[in-house]
Short mmCIF file of C-alpha atoms in Angstrom, two decimals:
data_model
loop_
_atom_site.label_atom_id
_atom_site.label_comp_id
_atom_site.label_asym_id
_atom_site.label_seq_id
_atom_site.Cartn_x
_atom_site.Cartn_y
_atom_site.Cartn_z
CA MET A 1 -9.72 2.70 12.10
CA SER A 2 -12.32 0.26 10.79
CA ALA A 3 -14.90 3.06 10.79
CA PHE A 4 -12.58 5.18 8.65
CA ALA A 5 -12.01 2.21 6.33
CA GLU A 6 -15.77 2.04 5.77
CA ARG A 7 -15.81 5.75 4.99
CA ILE A 8 -12.95 5.33 2.52
CA GLU A 9 -14.99 2.76 0.59
CA ARG A 10 -17.59 5.46 -0.06
CA GLU A 11 -15.14 8.30 -0.59
CA LEU A 12 -13.02 6.48 -3.19
CA VAL A 13 -15.98 6.28 -5.55
CA SER A 14 -16.78 9.96 -5.10
CA PHE A 15 -13.34 10.95 -6.40
CA LEU A 16 -13.56 8.90 -9.59
CA PRO A 17 -14.06 10.89 -12.82
CA GLU A 18 -17.22 10.77 -14.91
CA SER A 19 -17.74 10.72 -18.67
CA GLU A 20 -20.54 10.48 -21.23
CA ASN A 21 -18.26 8.73 -23.73
CA GLU A 22 -18.88 4.97 -23.81
CA SER A 23 -15.22 4.07 -24.30
CA VAL A 24 -14.14 6.28 -21.42
CA LYS A 25 -16.94 4.81 -19.29
CA THR A 26 -15.37 1.38 -19.83
CA LEU A 27 -12.01 2.73 -18.68
CA ILE A 28 -13.57 4.29 -15.55
CA ALA A 29 -15.43 1.04 -14.86
CA SER A 30 -12.12 -0.81 -15.02
CA MET A 31 -10.56 1.69 -12.62
CA SER A 32 -13.54 1.34 -10.27
CA TYR A 33 -13.48 -2.48 -10.46
CA SER A 34 -10.07 -2.69 -8.82
CA LEU A 35 -10.42 0.38 -6.62
CA THR A 36 -13.60 -0.95 -4.99
CA ALA A 37 -12.57 -4.62 -4.85
CA GLY A 38 -11.95 -4.46 -1.11
CA GLY A 39 -8.64 -4.88 0.65
CA LYS A 40 -7.34 -3.88 4.05
CA ARG A 41 -7.10 -0.14 3.23
CA VAL A 42 -3.89 -0.07 5.25
CA ARG A 43 -2.50 3.09 3.67
CA PRO A 44 -5.62 5.29 3.98
CA MET A 45 -6.03 4.22 7.60
CA LEU A 46 -2.41 5.07 8.36
CA ALA A 47 -2.85 8.52 6.82
CA ALA A 48 -5.98 9.13 8.89
CA GLU A 49 -4.50 7.87 12.13
CA PHE A 50 -1.36 10.01 11.87
CA ALA A 51 -3.48 13.05 11.00
CA LYS A 52 -5.55 12.39 14.12
CA LEU A 53 -2.46 11.79 16.26
CA CYS A 54 -1.01 15.13 15.14
CA GLY A 55 -4.22 17.04 15.82
CA GLY A 56 -5.53 17.11 12.26
CA SER A 57 -8.98 16.65 10.75
CA GLU A 58 -10.35 13.43 9.31
CA ASP A 59 -12.27 15.40 6.66
CA ALA A 60 -9.09 17.17 5.57
CA VAL A 61 -7.02 14.00 5.19
CA VAL A 62 -9.64 12.10 3.17
CA PRO A 63 -8.44 13.32 -0.28
CA PHE A 64 -4.85 12.43 0.62
CA ALA A 65 -5.94 9.01 1.93
CA CYS A 66 -7.91 8.29 -1.25
CA ALA A 67 -4.99 9.36 -3.43
CA ILE A 68 -2.56 6.94 -1.79
CA GLU A 69 -5.07 4.10 -2.21
CA MET A 70 -5.43 4.95 -5.90
CA ILE A 71 -1.68 4.63 -6.35
CA HIS A 72 -1.59 1.38 -4.40
CA THR A 73 -4.44 -0.03 -6.51
CA TYR A 74 -2.79 0.99 -9.78
CA SER A 75 0.36 -0.85 -8.70
CA LEU A 76 -1.67 -4.01 -8.02
CA ILE A 77 -3.34 -3.87 -11.44
CA HIS A 78 0.06 -3.62 -13.12
CA ASP A 79 1.64 -6.24 -10.83
CA ASP A 80 -0.99 -8.76 -11.92
CA LEU A 81 -0.42 -8.26 -15.66
CA PRO A 82 1.07 -11.12 -17.70
CA CYS A 83 4.29 -9.13 -18.22
CA MET A 84 4.73 -8.87 -14.43
CA ASP A 85 3.41 -11.55 -12.02
CA ASN A 86 0.70 -12.91 -14.35
CA ASP A 87 -1.85 -13.53 -11.59
CA ASP A 88 -5.47 -14.54 -12.10
CA LEU A 89 -6.88 -13.59 -8.69
CA ARG A 90 -6.70 -10.47 -6.55
CA ARG A 91 -8.70 -10.05 -3.33
CA GLY A 92 -10.68 -13.16 -4.20
CA LYS A 93 -11.80 -11.81 -7.58
CA PRO A 94 -10.50 -12.15 -11.14
CA THR A 95 -7.69 -9.70 -11.75
CA ASN A 96 -8.43 -6.59 -13.81
CA HIS A 97 -6.92 -7.86 -17.04
CA LYS A 98 -8.93 -11.08 -16.77
CA VAL A 99 -12.12 -9.01 -16.80
CA TYR A 100 -11.27 -6.06 -19.05
CA GLY A 101 -8.28 -7.28 -21.06
CA GLU A 102 -4.62 -6.37 -20.78
CA ALA A 103 -4.75 -3.07 -22.67
CA THR A 104 -7.66 -1.67 -20.65
CA ALA A 105 -6.10 -2.88 -17.40
CA LEU A 106 -2.89 -1.06 -18.32
CA LEU A 107 -4.83 2.14 -18.99
CA ALA A 108 -6.87 1.71 -15.79
CA GLY A 109 -3.66 1.59 -13.77
CA ASN A 110 -2.36 4.66 -15.56
CA GLY A 111 -5.69 6.37 -14.95
CA LEU A 112 -5.59 5.74 -11.20
CA LEU A 113 -2.00 6.95 -10.96
CA THR A 114 -2.80 10.15 -12.82
CA HIS A 115 -6.05 10.74 -10.95
CA ALA A 116 -4.29 10.38 -7.60
CA PHE A 117 -2.38 13.59 -8.26
CA GLY A 118 -5.57 15.31 -9.33
CA THR A 119 -7.18 14.20 -6.08
CA VAL A 120 -4.53 15.73 -3.79
CA VAL A 121 -4.91 19.10 -5.55
CA SER A 122 -8.68 18.89 -6.07
CA GLU A 123 -10.95 21.71 -4.96
CA ARG A 124 -11.96 19.64 -1.96
CA ALA A 125 -8.36 18.97 -0.94
CA LEU A 126 -7.37 22.62 -1.41
CA ALA A 127 -10.35 23.88 0.60
CA ALA A 128 -9.56 21.56 3.51
CA ASN A 129 -5.76 21.73 3.55
CA GLY A 130 -4.59 24.82 1.65
CA ALA A 131 -2.29 25.02 -1.35
CA GLU A 132 0.98 24.58 0.57
CA LYS A 133 -0.05 21.27 2.17
CA CYS A 134 -1.52 19.98 -1.10
CA ALA A 135 1.71 20.78 -2.92
CA ALA A 136 3.70 18.99 -0.21
CA ALA A 137 1.38 15.99 -0.50
CA ALA A 138 1.85 15.83 -4.28
CA ALA A 139 5.62 15.96 -3.81
CA VAL A 140 5.48 13.06 -1.32
CA LEU A 141 3.39 10.97 -3.71
CA ALA A 142 5.81 11.62 -6.57
CA GLU A 143 8.85 10.77 -4.44
CA TYR A 144 7.60 7.55 -2.90
CA ALA A 145 5.67 6.21 -5.91
CA GLY A 146 8.43 6.98 -8.41
CA ALA A 147 11.72 5.54 -9.59
CA ASP A 148 13.45 5.96 -6.23
CA GLY A 149 10.42 4.55 -4.42
CA MET A 150 7.82 1.94 -5.32
CA LEU A 151 8.72 1.72 -9.01
CA GLY A 152 12.39 1.26 -8.17
CA GLY A 153 11.45 -1.59 -5.87
CA GLN A 154 9.39 -3.20 -8.60
CA MET A 155 12.33 -2.94 -11.00
CA ILE A 156 14.64 -4.63 -8.51
CA ASP A 157 11.98 -7.32 -8.08
CA LEU A 158 11.77 -7.94 -11.83
CA GLU A 159 15.52 -8.14 -12.27
CA SER A 160 15.80 -10.50 -9.30
CA GLU A 161 13.51 -13.15 -10.78
CA GLY A 162 15.31 -16.40 -11.45
CA LYS A 163 18.33 -15.24 -9.47
CA ARG A 164 19.61 -15.98 -6.00
CA VAL A 165 19.66 -12.60 -4.33
CA GLY A 166 20.56 -12.00 -0.72
CA VAL A 167 18.56 -10.65 2.19
CA ASP A 168 20.16 -7.19 1.86
CA THR A 169 18.85 -6.88 -1.71
CA LEU A 170 15.41 -8.02 -0.57
CA LYS A 171 15.39 -5.37 2.15
CA ILE A 172 16.27 -2.61 -0.32
CA MET A 173 13.62 -3.88 -2.73
CA ASP A 174 10.88 -4.13 -0.12
CA ARG A 175 11.63 -0.82 1.58
CA LYS A 176 10.89 0.65 -1.82
CA LYS A 177 8.24 -1.64 -3.28
CA THR A 178 6.12 -2.12 -0.15
CA GLY A 179 7.44 0.29 2.44
CA ALA A 180 7.55 3.43 0.30
CA LEU A 181 3.78 3.83 0.00
CA MET A 182 3.34 3.15 3.71
CA VAL A 183 5.85 5.89 4.48
CA ALA A 184 4.02 8.17 2.05
CA ALA A 185 0.68 7.42 3.75
CA CYS A 186 1.99 8.24 7.21
CA LYS A 187 3.65 11.41 5.95
CA LEU A 188 0.46 12.50 4.19
CA GLY A 189 -1.41 12.28 7.49
CA CYS A 190 1.25 14.35 9.22
CA ILE A 191 1.31 16.91 6.41
CA SER A 192 -2.47 17.33 6.51
CA ALA A 193 -2.22 18.02 10.26
CA GLY A 194 0.73 20.42 9.92
CA ALA A 195 3.13 18.24 11.94
CA ASP A 196 6.77 19.23 12.44
CA GLU A 197 9.83 17.48 10.99
CA LYS A 198 10.47 15.46 14.15
CA LYS A 199 7.04 13.88 13.90
CA LEU A 200 7.37 13.35 10.15
CA SER A 201 10.64 11.51 10.78
CA ALA A 202 9.09 9.33 13.50
CA ALA A 203 6.11 8.54 11.27
CA SER A 204 8.53 7.48 8.53
CA GLU A 205 10.42 5.20 10.91
CA TYR A 206 7.18 3.58 12.05
CA ALA A 207 6.09 3.03 8.45
CA GLU A 208 9.45 1.69 7.24
CA ASN A 209 9.46 -0.96 9.94
CA ILE A 210 5.86 -2.11 9.60
CA GLY A 211 6.27 -2.04 5.81
CA LEU A 212 9.20 -4.45 5.90
CA ALA A 213 7.48 -6.61 8.50
CA PHE A 214 4.38 -6.62 6.29
CA GLN A 215 6.35 -7.99 3.33
CA ILE A 216 8.13 -10.62 5.41
CA VAL A 217 4.75 -11.81 6.72
CA ASP A 218 3.49 -11.86 3.11
CA ASP A 219 6.36 -14.17 2.16
CA VAL A 220 5.48 -16.49 5.02
CA LEU A 221 1.79 -16.50 4.10
CA ASP A 222 2.66 -17.37 0.50
CA ILE A 223 4.03 -20.63 1.90
CA THR A 224 1.77 -21.33 4.87
CA SER A 225 -1.64 -20.02 3.80
CA SER A 226 -4.25 -21.10 1.24
CA THR A 227 -5.71 -19.44 -1.84
CA GLU A 228 -9.06 -19.19 -0.01
CA GLN A 229 -7.51 -17.36 2.95
CA LEU A 230 -5.37 -14.98 0.90
CA GLY A 231 -7.81 -14.29 -1.92
CA LYS A 232 -4.96 -14.76 -4.42
CA PRO A 233 -2.87 -17.73 -5.57
CA VAL A 234 -0.38 -19.08 -3.05
CA GLY A 235 3.02 -20.35 -4.07
CA SER A 236 3.38 -17.75 -6.83
CA ASP A 237 6.73 -16.58 -5.45
CA ASN A 238 8.15 -20.07 -5.90
CA GLU A 239 6.59 -20.46 -9.35
CA ASN A 240 8.13 -17.15 -10.46
CA GLU A 241 11.51 -18.23 -9.03
CA LYS A 242 11.66 -15.30 -6.65
CA SER A 243 14.05 -15.13 -3.75
CA THR A 244 12.06 -14.47 -0.59
CA TYR A 245 12.80 -14.08 3.11
CA ALA A 246 10.98 -17.33 3.80
CA ALA A 247 13.07 -19.22 1.24
CA LEU A 248 16.35 -17.71 2.45
CA LEU A 249 15.79 -17.62 6.22
CA GLY A 250 13.01 -20.08 6.98
CA VAL A 251 9.57 -19.40 8.41
CA ASP A 252 10.59 -19.27 12.09
CA GLU A 253 13.38 -16.75 11.55
CA CYS A 254 11.07 -14.64 9.38
CA ARG A 255 8.51 -14.50 12.15
CA ARG A 256 11.20 -13.46 14.65
CA ILE A 257 12.48 -10.65 12.40
CA ALA A 258 8.95 -9.43 11.65
CA ARG A 259 8.23 -9.18 15.36
CA GLU A 260 11.49 -7.32 15.97
CA LEU A 261 10.63 -4.81 13.22
CA THR A 262 7.15 -4.36 14.68
CA GLU A 263 8.63 -3.56 18.09
CA LYS A 264 10.93 -0.97 16.48
CA ALA A 265 7.92 0.60 14.78
CA VAL A 266 6.08 0.83 18.08
CA ALA A 267 9.11 2.42 19.78
CA ALA A 268 9.20 5.14 17.09
CA LEU A 269 5.80 6.37 18.29
CA ASP A 270 7.28 7.59 21.59
CA VAL A 271 7.82 11.10 20.19
CA PHE A 272 4.07 11.70 19.85
CA ASP A 273 2.11 13.28 22.68
CA GLY A 274 -1.27 11.80 21.82
CA ASP A 275 -2.75 8.33 22.26
CA THR A 276 -0.80 5.90 20.06
CA LYS A 277 -2.69 2.76 21.11
CA THR A 278 -4.48 2.41 17.77
CA LEU A 279 -1.21 2.54 15.82
CA VAL A 280 0.43 0.12 18.25
CA ASP A 281 -2.47 -2.32 17.92
CA PHE A 282 -2.45 -1.88 14.15
CA ALA A 283 1.24 -2.78 13.92
CA TYR A 284 0.62 -6.02 15.82
CA TYR A 285 -2.49 -6.71 13.75
CA LEU A 286 -0.39 -6.59 10.58
CA LEU A 287 2.18 -8.87 12.20
CA ASP A 288 -0.38 -11.50 13.24
CA ARG A 289 -2.68 -11.34 10.20
CA LYS A 290 -3.73 -14.49 8.34
CA ASN A 291 -4.29 -12.91 4.92
#
């Protein structure tokens, strides 16, 4: 998976648009700044691994994997804006709006979102996957990035600030805000490989569980880690008066629940015939990560 992550770093740049106009060049530079700022590349790697598990091609899934990372990156740019979380650091670097200004950062996020859909129906994607799979991939992106997916989770998050919300609300929020794009990534890999509905369903179950575990671990790290380790400010959840799993349940209970979710994710892989070791190891890597 790390080898594919290295490939994604190169491929992401190749899908960015080009322009001779100086103003548009600034916009593309802003898009590239956040898109190439590093990160775990969790979603592209999930797409690639499920494509491989279902007998698909790494070359074919690359456009889908890049598209999901574009959407994830756009969401981070917008999350960091003063009207949202108002963060100064992302992945150890100044956030997009700190470098390019709020208006350009807003447009850069919009640009990445729009370009993601162009990427899944690009000539390269169509040649490798065919029109039917590309259309299915676009539909998945729209569903899981939209109002009933990631955006819906972000809206719940915004409206929960300064309020005491319960664990059930947090679960709904995080299954949308964090989990939705992980589900989309796993489904994109399956779609590229032509997997059946049973495998698509199992991939979704795996992703839903590691997605929620991922967010619970994030909440714990916001309390227990340092700015240097995380590459972004710690304690921001408390400063923004957000209800979190760690605040509601305590660190020890959060760790127990995250492990339980990880074990459920691993069990969902039983329906696949191929070698699932990489996905099993990946689930536990996300559980035990330090940043």
